[in-house]
Coordinates of C-alpha atoms and ligand atoms in Angstrom, one line a residue:
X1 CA 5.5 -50.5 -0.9
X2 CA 8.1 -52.7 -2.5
X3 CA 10.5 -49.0 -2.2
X4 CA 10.1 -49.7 1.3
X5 CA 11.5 -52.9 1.6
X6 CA 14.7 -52.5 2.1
X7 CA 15.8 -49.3 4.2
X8 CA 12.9 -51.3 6.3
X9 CA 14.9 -54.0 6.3
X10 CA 18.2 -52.7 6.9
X11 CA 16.9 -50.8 10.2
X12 CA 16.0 -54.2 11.2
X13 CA 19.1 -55.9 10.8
X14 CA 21.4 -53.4 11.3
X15 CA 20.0 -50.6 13.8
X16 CA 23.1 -48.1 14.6
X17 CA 24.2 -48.2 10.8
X18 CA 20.7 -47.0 9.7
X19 CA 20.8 -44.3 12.2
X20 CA 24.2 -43.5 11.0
X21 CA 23.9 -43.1 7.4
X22 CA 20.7 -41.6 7.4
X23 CA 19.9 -38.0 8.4
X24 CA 18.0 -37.2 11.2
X25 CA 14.3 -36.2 10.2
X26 CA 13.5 -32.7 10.0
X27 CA 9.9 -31.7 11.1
X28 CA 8.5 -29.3 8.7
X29 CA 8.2 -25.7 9.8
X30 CA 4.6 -25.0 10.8
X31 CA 4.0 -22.1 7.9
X32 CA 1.1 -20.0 7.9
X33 CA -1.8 -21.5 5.5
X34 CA -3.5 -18.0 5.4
X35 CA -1.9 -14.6 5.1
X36 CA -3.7 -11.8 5.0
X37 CA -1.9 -9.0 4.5
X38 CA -3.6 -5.5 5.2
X39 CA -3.3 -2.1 4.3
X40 CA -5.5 0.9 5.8
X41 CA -5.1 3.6 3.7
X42 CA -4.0 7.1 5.4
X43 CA -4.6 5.3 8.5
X44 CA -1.6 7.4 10.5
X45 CA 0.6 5.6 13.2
X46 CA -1.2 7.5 15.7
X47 CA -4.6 6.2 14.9
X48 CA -3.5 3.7 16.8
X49 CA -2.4 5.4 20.1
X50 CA -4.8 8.6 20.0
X51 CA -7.8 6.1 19.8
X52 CA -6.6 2.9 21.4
X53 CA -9.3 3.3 24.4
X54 CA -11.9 2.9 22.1
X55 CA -10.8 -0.3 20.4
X56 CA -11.7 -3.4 21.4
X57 CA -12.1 -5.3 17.9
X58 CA -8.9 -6.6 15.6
X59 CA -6.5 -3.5 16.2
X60 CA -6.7 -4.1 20.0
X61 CA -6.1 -7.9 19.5
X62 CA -3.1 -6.9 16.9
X63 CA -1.6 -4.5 19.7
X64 CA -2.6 -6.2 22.8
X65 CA -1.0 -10.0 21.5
X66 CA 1.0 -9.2 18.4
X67 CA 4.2 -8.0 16.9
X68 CA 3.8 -4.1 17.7
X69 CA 6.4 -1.8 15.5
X70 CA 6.2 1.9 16.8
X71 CA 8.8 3.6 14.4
X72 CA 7.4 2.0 10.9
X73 CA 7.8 4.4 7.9
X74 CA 7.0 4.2 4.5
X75 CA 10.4 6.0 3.9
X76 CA 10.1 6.9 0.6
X77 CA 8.9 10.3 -2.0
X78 CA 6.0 10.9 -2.5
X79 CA 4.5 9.1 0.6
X80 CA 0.9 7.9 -1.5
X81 CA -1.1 4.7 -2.1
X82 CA 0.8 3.5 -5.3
X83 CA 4.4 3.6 -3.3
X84 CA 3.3 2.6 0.0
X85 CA 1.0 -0.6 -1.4
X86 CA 3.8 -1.0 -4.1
X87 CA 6.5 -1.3 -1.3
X88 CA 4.6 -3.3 0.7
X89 CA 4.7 -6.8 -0.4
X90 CA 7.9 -6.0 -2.6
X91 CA 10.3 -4.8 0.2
X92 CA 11.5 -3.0 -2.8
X93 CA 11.8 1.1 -3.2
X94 CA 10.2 3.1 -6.5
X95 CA 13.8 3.6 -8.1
X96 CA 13.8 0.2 -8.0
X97 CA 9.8 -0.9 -8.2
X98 CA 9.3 2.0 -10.9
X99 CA 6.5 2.6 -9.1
X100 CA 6.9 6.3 -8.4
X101 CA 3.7 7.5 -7.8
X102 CA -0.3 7.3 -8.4
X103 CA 0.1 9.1 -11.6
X104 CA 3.7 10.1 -13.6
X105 CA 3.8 11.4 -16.8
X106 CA 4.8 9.0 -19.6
X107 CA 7.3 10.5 -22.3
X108 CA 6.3 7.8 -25.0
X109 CA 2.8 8.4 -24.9
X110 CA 3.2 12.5 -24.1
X111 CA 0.5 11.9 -21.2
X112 CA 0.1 11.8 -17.5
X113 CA -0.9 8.1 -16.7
X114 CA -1.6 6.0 -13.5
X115 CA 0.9 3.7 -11.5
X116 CA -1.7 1.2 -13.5
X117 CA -3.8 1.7 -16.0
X118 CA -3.1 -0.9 -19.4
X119 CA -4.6 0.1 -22.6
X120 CA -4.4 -4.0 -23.7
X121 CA -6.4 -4.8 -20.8
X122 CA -10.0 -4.7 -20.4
X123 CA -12.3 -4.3 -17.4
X124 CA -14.1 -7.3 -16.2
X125 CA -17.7 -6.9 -14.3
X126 CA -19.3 -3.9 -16.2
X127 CA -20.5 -3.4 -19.7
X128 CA -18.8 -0.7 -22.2
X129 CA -15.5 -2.2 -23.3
X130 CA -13.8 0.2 -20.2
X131 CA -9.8 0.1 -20.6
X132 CA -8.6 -2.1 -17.8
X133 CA -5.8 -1.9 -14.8
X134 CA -3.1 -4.2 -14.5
X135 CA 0.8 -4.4 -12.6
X136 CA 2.3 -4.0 -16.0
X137 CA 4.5 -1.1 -14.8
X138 CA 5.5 -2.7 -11.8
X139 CA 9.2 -4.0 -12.6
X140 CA 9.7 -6.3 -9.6
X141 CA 8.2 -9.8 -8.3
X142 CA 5.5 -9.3 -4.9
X143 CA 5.9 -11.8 -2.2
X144 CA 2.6 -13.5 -4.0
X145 CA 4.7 -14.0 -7.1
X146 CA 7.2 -15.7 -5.2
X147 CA 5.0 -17.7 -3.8
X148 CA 3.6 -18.5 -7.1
X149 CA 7.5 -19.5 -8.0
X150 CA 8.9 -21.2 -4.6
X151 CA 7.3 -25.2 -5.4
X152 CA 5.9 -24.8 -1.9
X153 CA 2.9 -26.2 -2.9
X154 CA 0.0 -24.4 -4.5
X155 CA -0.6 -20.8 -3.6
X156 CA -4.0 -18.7 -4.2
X157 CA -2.6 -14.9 -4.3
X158 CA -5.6 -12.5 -4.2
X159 CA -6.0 -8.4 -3.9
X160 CA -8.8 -6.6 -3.3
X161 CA -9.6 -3.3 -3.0
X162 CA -11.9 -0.1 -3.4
X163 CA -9.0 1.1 -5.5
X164 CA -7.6 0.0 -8.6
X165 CA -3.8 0.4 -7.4
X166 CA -4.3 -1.0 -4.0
X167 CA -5.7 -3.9 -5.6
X168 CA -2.8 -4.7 -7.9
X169 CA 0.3 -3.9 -6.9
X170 CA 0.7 -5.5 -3.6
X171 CA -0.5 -9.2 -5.1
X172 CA 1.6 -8.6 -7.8
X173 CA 2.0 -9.8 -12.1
X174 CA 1.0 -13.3 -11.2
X175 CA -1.3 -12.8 -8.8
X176 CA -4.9 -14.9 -9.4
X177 CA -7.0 -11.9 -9.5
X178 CA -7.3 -8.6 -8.3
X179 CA -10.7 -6.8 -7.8
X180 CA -11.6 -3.4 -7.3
X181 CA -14.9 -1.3 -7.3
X182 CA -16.7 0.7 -10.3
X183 CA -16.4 3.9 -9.0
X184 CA -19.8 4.6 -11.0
X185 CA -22.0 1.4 -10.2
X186 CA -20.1 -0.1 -6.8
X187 CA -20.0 -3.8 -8.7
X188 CA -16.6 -6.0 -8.0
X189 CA -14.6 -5.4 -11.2
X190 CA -11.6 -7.1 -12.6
X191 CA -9.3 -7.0 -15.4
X192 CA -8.3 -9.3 -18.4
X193 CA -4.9 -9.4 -17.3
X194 CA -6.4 -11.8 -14.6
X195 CA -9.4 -13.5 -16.3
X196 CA -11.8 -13.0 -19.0
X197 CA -14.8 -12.8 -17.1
X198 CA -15.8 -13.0 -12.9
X199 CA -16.5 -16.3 -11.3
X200 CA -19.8 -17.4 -10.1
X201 CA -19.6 -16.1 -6.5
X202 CA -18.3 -12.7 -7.5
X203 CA -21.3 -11.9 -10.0
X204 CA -23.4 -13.2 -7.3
X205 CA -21.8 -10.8 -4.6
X206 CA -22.3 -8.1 -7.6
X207 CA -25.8 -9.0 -7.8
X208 CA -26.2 -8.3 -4.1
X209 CA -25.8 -4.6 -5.2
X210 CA -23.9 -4.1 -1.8
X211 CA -23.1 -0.4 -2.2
X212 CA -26.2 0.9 -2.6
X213 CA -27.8 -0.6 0.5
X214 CA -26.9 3.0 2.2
X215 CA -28.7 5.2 -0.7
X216 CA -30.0 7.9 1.9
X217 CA -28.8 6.8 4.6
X218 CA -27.1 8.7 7.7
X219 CA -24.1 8.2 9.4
X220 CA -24.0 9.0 13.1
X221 CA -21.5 8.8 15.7
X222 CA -20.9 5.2 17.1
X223 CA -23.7 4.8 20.2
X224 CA -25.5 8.4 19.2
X225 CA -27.5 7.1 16.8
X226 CA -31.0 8.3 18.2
X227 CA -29.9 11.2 19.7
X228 CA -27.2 12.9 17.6
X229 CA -26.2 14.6 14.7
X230 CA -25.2 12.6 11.5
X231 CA -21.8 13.2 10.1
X232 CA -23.5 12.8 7.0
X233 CA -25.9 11.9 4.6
X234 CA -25.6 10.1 1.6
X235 CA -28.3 10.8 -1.8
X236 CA -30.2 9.0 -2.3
X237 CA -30.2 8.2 -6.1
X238 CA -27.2 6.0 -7.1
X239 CA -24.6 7.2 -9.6
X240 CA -20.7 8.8 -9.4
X241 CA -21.9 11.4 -7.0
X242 CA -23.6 9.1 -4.5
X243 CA -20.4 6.8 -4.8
X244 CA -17.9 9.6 -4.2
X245 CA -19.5 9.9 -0.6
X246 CA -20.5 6.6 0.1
X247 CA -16.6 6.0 -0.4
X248 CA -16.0 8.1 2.4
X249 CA -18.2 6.3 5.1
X250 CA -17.6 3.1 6.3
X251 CA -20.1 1.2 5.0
X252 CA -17.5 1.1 2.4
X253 CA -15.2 -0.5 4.4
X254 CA -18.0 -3.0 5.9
X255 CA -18.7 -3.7 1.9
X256 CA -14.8 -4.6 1.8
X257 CA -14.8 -6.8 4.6
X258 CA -17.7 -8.8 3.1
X259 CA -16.0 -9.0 0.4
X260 CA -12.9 -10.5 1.7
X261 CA -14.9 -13.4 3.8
X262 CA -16.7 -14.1 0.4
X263 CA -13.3 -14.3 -1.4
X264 CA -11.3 -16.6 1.4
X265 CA -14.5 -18.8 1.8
X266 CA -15.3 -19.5 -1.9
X267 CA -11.9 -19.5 -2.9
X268 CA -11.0 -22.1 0.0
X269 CA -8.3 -19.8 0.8
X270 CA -6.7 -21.6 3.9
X271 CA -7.4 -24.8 3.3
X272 CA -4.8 -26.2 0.4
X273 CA -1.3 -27.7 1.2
X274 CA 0.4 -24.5 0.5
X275 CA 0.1 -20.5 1.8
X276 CA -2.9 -18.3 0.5
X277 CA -2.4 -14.6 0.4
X278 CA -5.2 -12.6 0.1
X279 CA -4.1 -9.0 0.2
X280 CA -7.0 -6.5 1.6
X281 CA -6.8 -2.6 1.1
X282 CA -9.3 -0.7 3.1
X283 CA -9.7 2.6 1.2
X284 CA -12.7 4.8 3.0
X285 CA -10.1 6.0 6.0
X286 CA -8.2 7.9 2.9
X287 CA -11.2 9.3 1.3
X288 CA -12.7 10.2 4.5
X289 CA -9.2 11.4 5.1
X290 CA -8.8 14.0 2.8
X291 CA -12.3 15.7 3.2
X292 CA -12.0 16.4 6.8
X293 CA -8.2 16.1 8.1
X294 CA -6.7 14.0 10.8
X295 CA -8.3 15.8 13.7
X296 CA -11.8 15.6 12.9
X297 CA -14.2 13.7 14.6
X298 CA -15.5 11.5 12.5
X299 CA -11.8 10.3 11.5
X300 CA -12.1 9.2 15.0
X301 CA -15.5 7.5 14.6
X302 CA -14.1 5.6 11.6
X303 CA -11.2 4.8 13.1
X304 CA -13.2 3.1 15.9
X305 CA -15.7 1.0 13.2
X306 CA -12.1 -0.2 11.4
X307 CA -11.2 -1.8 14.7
X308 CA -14.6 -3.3 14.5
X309 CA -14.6 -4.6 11.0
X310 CA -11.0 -5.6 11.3
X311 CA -12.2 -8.1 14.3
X312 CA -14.9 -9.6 12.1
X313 CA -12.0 -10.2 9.7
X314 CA -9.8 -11.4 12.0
X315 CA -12.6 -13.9 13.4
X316 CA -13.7 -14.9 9.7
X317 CA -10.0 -15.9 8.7
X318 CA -9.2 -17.9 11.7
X319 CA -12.4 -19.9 11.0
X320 CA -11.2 -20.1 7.3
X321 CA -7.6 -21.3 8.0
X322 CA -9.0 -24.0 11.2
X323 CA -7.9 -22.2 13.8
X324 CA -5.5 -19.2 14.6
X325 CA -2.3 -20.9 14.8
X326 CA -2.6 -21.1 11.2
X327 CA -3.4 -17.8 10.5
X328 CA -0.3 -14.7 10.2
X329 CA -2.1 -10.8 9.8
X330 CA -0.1 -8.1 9.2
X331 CA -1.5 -4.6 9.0
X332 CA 0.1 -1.3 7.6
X333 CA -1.1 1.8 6.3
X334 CA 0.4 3.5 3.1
X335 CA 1.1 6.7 4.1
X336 CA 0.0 9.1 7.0
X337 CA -2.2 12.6 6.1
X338 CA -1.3 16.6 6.9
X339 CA -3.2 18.6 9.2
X340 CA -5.4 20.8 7.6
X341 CA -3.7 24.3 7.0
X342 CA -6.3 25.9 8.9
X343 CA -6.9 23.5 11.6
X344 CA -2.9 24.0 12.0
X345 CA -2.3 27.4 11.5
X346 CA -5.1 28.4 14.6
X347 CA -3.0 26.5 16.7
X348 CA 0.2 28.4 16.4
X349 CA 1.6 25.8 14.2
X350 CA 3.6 26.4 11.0
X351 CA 2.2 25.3 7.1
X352 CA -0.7 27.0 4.7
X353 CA -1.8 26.5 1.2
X354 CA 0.3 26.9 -2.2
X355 CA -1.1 28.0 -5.5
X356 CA -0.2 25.8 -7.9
X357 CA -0.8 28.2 -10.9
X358 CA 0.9 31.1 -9.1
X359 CA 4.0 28.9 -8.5
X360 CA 4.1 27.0 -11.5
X361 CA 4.0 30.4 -13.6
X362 CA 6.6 31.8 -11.9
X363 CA 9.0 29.2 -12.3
X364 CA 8.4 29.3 -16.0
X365 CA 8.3 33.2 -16.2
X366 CA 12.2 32.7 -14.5
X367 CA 12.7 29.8 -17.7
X368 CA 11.2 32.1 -20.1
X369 CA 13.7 34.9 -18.8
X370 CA 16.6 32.7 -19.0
X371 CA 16.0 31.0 -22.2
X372 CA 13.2 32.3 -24.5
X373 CA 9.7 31.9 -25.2
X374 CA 8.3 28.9 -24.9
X375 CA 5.7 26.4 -22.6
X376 CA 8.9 24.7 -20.9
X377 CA 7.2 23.1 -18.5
X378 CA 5.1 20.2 -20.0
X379 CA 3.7 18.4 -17.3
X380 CA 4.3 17.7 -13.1
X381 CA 3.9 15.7 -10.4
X382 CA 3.5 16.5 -7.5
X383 CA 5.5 19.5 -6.7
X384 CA 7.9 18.2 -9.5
X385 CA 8.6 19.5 -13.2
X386 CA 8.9 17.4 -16.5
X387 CA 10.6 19.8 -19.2
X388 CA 9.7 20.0 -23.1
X389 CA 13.0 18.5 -24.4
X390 CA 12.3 19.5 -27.8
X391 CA 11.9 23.0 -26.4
X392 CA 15.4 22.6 -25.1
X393 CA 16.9 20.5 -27.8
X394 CA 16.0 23.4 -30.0
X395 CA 16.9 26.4 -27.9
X396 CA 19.9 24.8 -27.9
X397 CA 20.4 25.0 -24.1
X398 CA 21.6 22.0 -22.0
X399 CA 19.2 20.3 -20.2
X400 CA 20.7 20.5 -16.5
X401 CA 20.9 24.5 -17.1
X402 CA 17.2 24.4 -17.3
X403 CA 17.2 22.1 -14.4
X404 CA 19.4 24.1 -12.4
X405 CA 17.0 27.5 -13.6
X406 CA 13.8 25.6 -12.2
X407 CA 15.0 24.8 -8.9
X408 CA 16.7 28.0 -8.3
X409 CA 13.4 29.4 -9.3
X410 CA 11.4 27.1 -7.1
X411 CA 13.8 27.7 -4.1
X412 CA 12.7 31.7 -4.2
X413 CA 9.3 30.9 -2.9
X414 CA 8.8 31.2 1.1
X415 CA 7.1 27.4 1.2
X416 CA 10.0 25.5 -0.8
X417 CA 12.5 23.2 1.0
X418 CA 14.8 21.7 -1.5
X419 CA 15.0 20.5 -4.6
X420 CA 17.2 17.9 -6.8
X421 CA 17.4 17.9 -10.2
X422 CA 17.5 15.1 -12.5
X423 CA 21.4 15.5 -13.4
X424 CA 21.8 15.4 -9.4
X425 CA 20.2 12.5 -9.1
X426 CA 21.6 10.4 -11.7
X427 CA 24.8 11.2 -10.0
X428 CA 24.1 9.3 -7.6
X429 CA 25.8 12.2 -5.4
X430 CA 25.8 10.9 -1.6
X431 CA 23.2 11.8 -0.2
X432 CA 23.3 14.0 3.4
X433 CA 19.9 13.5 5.1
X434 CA 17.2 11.2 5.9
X435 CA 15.0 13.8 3.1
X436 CA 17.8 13.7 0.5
X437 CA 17.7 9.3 0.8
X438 CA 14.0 9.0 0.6
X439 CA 14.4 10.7 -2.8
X440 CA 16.8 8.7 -4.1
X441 CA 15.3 5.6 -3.3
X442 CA 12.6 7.3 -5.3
X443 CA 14.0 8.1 -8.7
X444 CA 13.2 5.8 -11.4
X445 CA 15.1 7.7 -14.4
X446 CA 12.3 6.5 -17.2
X447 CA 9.7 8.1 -15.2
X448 CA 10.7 10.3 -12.8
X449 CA 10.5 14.1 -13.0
X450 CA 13.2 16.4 -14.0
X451 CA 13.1 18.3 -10.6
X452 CA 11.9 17.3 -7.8
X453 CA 10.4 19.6 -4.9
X454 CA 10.0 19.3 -1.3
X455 CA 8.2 22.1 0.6
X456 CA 7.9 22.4 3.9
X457 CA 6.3 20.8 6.3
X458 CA 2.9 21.2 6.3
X459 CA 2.0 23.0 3.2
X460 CA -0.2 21.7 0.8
X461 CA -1.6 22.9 -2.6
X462 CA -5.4 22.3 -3.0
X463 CA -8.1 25.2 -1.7
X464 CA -9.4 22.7 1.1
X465 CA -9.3 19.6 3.2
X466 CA -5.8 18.1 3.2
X467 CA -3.1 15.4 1.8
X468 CA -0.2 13.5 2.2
X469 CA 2.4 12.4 -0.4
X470 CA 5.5 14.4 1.9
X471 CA 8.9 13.1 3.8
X472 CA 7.9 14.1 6.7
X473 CA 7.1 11.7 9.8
X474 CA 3.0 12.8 9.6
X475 CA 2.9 11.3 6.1
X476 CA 5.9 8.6 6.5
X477 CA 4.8 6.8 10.2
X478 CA 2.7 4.0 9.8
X479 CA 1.2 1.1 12.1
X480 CA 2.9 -1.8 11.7
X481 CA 1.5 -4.9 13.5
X482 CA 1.7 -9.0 12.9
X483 CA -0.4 -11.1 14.6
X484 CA -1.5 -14.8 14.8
X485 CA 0.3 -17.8 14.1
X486 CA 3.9 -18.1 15.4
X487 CA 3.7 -14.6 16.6
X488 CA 4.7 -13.5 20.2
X489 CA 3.6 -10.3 21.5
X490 CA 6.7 -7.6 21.4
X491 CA 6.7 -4.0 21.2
X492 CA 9.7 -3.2 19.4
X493 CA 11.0 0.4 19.1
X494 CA 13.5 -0.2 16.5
X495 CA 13.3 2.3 13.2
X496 CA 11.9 0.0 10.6
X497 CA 11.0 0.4 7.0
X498 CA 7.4 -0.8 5.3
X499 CA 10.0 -2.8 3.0
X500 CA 10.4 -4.8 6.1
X501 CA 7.3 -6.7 5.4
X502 CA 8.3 -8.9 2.3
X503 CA 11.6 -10.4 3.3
X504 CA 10.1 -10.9 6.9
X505 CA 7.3 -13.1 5.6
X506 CA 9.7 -14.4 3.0
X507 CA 11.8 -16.1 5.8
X508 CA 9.2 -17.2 7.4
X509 CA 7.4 -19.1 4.4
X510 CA 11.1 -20.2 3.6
X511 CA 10.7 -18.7 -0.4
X512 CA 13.2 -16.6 -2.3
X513 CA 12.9 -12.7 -1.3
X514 CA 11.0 -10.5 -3.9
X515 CA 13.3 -9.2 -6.8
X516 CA 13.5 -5.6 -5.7
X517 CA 14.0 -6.2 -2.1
X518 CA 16.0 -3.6 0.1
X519 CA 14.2 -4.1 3.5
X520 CA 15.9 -6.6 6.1
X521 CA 13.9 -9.6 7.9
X522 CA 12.1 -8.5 11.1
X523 CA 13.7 -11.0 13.6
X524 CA 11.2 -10.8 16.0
X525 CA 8.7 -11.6 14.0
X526 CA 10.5 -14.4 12.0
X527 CA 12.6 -16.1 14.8
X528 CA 9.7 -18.2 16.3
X529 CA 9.2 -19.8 13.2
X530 CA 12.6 -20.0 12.2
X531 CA 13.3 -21.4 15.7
X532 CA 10.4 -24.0 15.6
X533 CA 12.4 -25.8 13.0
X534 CA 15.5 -25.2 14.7
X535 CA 14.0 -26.8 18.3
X536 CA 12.3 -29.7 16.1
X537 CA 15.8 -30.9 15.1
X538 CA 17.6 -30.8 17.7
X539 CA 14.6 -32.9 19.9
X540 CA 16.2 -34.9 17.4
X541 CA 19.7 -35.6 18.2
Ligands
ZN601 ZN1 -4.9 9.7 -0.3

């Protein structure tokens, strides 16, 4: 009160002074109080034109009223779910992110590990002392962590997922928690990076035993329930194999969306004086995915139920947040998916399976010719080699004459593109093509491999169903869509990157960019709430 006193005072007595000295009032920006932030994994760009007839949930309200982007890639190598949900809330790129992949081999330890497993963690929600997952490898700060830093009041950063990875990395090191399913029982687990043990509502969830409510039960096309054929059955006794196809329906998905409206109501996500980000990653679409390919049927059918579940969402987090103006979705996917070979190959179209043995063992039969005797290859990933340095340290050979050996090896099979060597890369040699500047915004030198292989389009290694990880636009060319809030409905054609995301919703919640950034803010998205502020002050003068 008595602080008051005397600017009251003074605009008493003397009016135009007061005005003068003191600066014109600024109405806040209106910021989003909920963000949820979506990934549907594998879920290709033209999910959402092949299908669009058929939606009528949360992807038709995303591309009949939001921020439509047509020419989104995750523009990166390999195109899979660690990158694309690592790039997705860090604008950054896996040179950068170290995030180079679901699984890269780990020198130190002389093992292949995942983008996050941590042996000092623990898993929370199941018995047994499991080793936990956590975002110790990733290297950079998520838009959550921001958050976390900016002052803007308090923010509640959540992930959740089926998987581990799409959990963690796109809520980031500070996030509040990050839960994922046991692939063995279905509970909600956690790690001890987060907490030490799951609060009330998620043991309570758990105790709902959600994911085996389908034991035995069949999944039939959407509206030919009594008279078709299922797509599947699931067992009907619970356990790892009961889980591995339950995973693939989408009562997986509906599990996941429960989930979610559990976590944003308990949590009172929405409701404090700062932003919440809750980051959802639906996983089923990818296992699904992978069994069947892109062009079966019931890709479609799921494709049809995510617009479904996606509106329940949608409808549960504008209740959450009081009303949609307070409310920003945006929605990606993490990579795209191949054809299957076959599928491909009957239609006239290019592509076919690899064996990995045969071509493994003949690019070290062409090492063991060069150099000598010896297992020179120690470990790969994906088409990539690691080398046994202590192999080469004592064949006294250089190490980029190995390199060179592998790839020239590797470039005599009929289904190899290019390659680039380690020494290549850490050259930073300019770089020619769209191909040649997705890997290097890939190579993280700790971590990466020693060559790096890109086959041609369409060819996969694996004796059925299909997979993605590729440069090429049917693994790169996601949906990208924003909706609610501020948002005004565009279509915009312009090439952009997934690392658009971060910066974009940056600007908007007016906090410092994430530490790995490369992507650029989406103006069309931003403007309206940049402009907001911009209109409120000059209402002013
Ligand atoms: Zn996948």
């Amino acid at each position: 009160m008595r602080r008051c006193a005397l600017p009251v005072l003074f605009a008493v007595t003397f009016p135009n002074l007061f005005a003068l000295a003191a600066p014109p009032a600024t109405k806040p920006i209106r910021r989003p109080k909920l963000i949820l932030a979506i990934a549907v994994d594998q879920f290709r760009y033209d999910y959402t034109t092949r299908f669009r007839e058929r939606y009528t949930g949360g992807l038709a309200a995303m591309l009949s009223e939001g921020a439509v982007f047509i020419d989104a890639h995750q523009d990166h190598f390999p195109t899979v779910t660690a990158t694309g949900h690592a790039t997705f809330l860090t604008g950054s790129v896996p040179a950068t992110s170290g995030i180079i992949g679901n699984e890269w081999y780990d020198r130190a330890s002389g093992k292949t590990i995942s983008s996050v497993e941590d042996a000092s963690t623990t898993l929370v929600g199941v018995e047994g002392n499991k080793e936990g997952s956590s975002p110790h490898n990733l290297v950079v700060s998520t838009l959550g962590d921001e958050m976390k830093m900016s002052h803007r009041g308090t923010s509640k950063v959540i992930g959740i997922s089926m998987k581990d990875r799409a959990a963690i990395l796109p809520s980031g090191r500070m996030a509040d928690a990050a839960y994922w399913l046991d692939g063995e029982s279905g509970a909600v687990v956690s790690s001890t990076w987060y907490q030490q043990q799951l609060p009330a509502y998620v043991r309570s969830f758990n105790d709902e035993k959600t994911a085996l409510k389908s034991l035995g039960v069949a999944w039939y096309p959407l509206g030919q329930e009594k008279s078709g054929t299922p797509f599947m059955t699931l067992p009907t006794a619970p356990g790892k194999a009961y889980m591995s196809k339950w995973e693939e329906t989408p009562y997986a998905n509906d599990m996941l969306e429960e989930l979610a409206e559990r976590v944003m109501h308990d949590e009172h996500m929405g409701q404090g004086n700062g932003t919440d980000l809750l980051t959802i990653s639906f996983s089923a679409n990818d296992h699904l995915g992978h069994a069947v390919g892109p062009d079966a049927p019931e890709v479609e059918d799921m494709s049809v139920r995510t617009d479904r579940v996606l509106g329940k969402l949608l409808a549960a987090a504008v209740k959450q947040a009081g009303g949609r103006e307070n409310v920003l979705i945006v929605l990606t996917a993490d990579h795209g998916v191949s054809p299957v070979p076959e599928v491909n190959m009957q239609r006239k179209m290019p592509g076919g399976r690899m064996d990995k043995a045969d071509y493994l063992a003949k690019v070290e039969a062409a090492l063991e010719a060069k150099f000598g005797e010896g297992k020179w290859i120690i470990a790969t990933q994906e088409s990539g080699f690691y080398f046994d340095r202590d192999l080469i340290a004592q064949k006294k050979v250089k190490e980029s004459a190995v390199e060179d050996e592998a790839a020239a090896a590797a470039m005599k099979m009929p289904y190899v593109a290019r390659t680039y060597t380690r020494t290549q890369l850490l050259r930073h040699d300019a770089m020619q093509s769209q191909i040649d500047e997705y890997v290097a915004r890939s190579f993280y030198p700790e971590r990466g491999p020693d060559v790096i292989v890109i086959m041609k389009p369409y060819y996969l290694f694996g004796k059925s169903g299909t997979s993605h990880g590729s440069p090429y636009d049917y693994d790169s060319h996601v949906p990208l869509l924003f909706w609610g809030g501020n948002v005004k409905h565009v279509v915009s054609t312009k090439l952009v990157g997934i690392s658009d995301v971060a910066p974009t919703l940056a600007a908007i919640l007016q906090v410092e960019t994430p530490s790995g950034n490369v992507g650029h803010i989406l103006g069309d998205v931003a403007a309206p709430y940049l402009e907001q502020r911009s209109g409120s002050n000059e209402a002013k003068h």
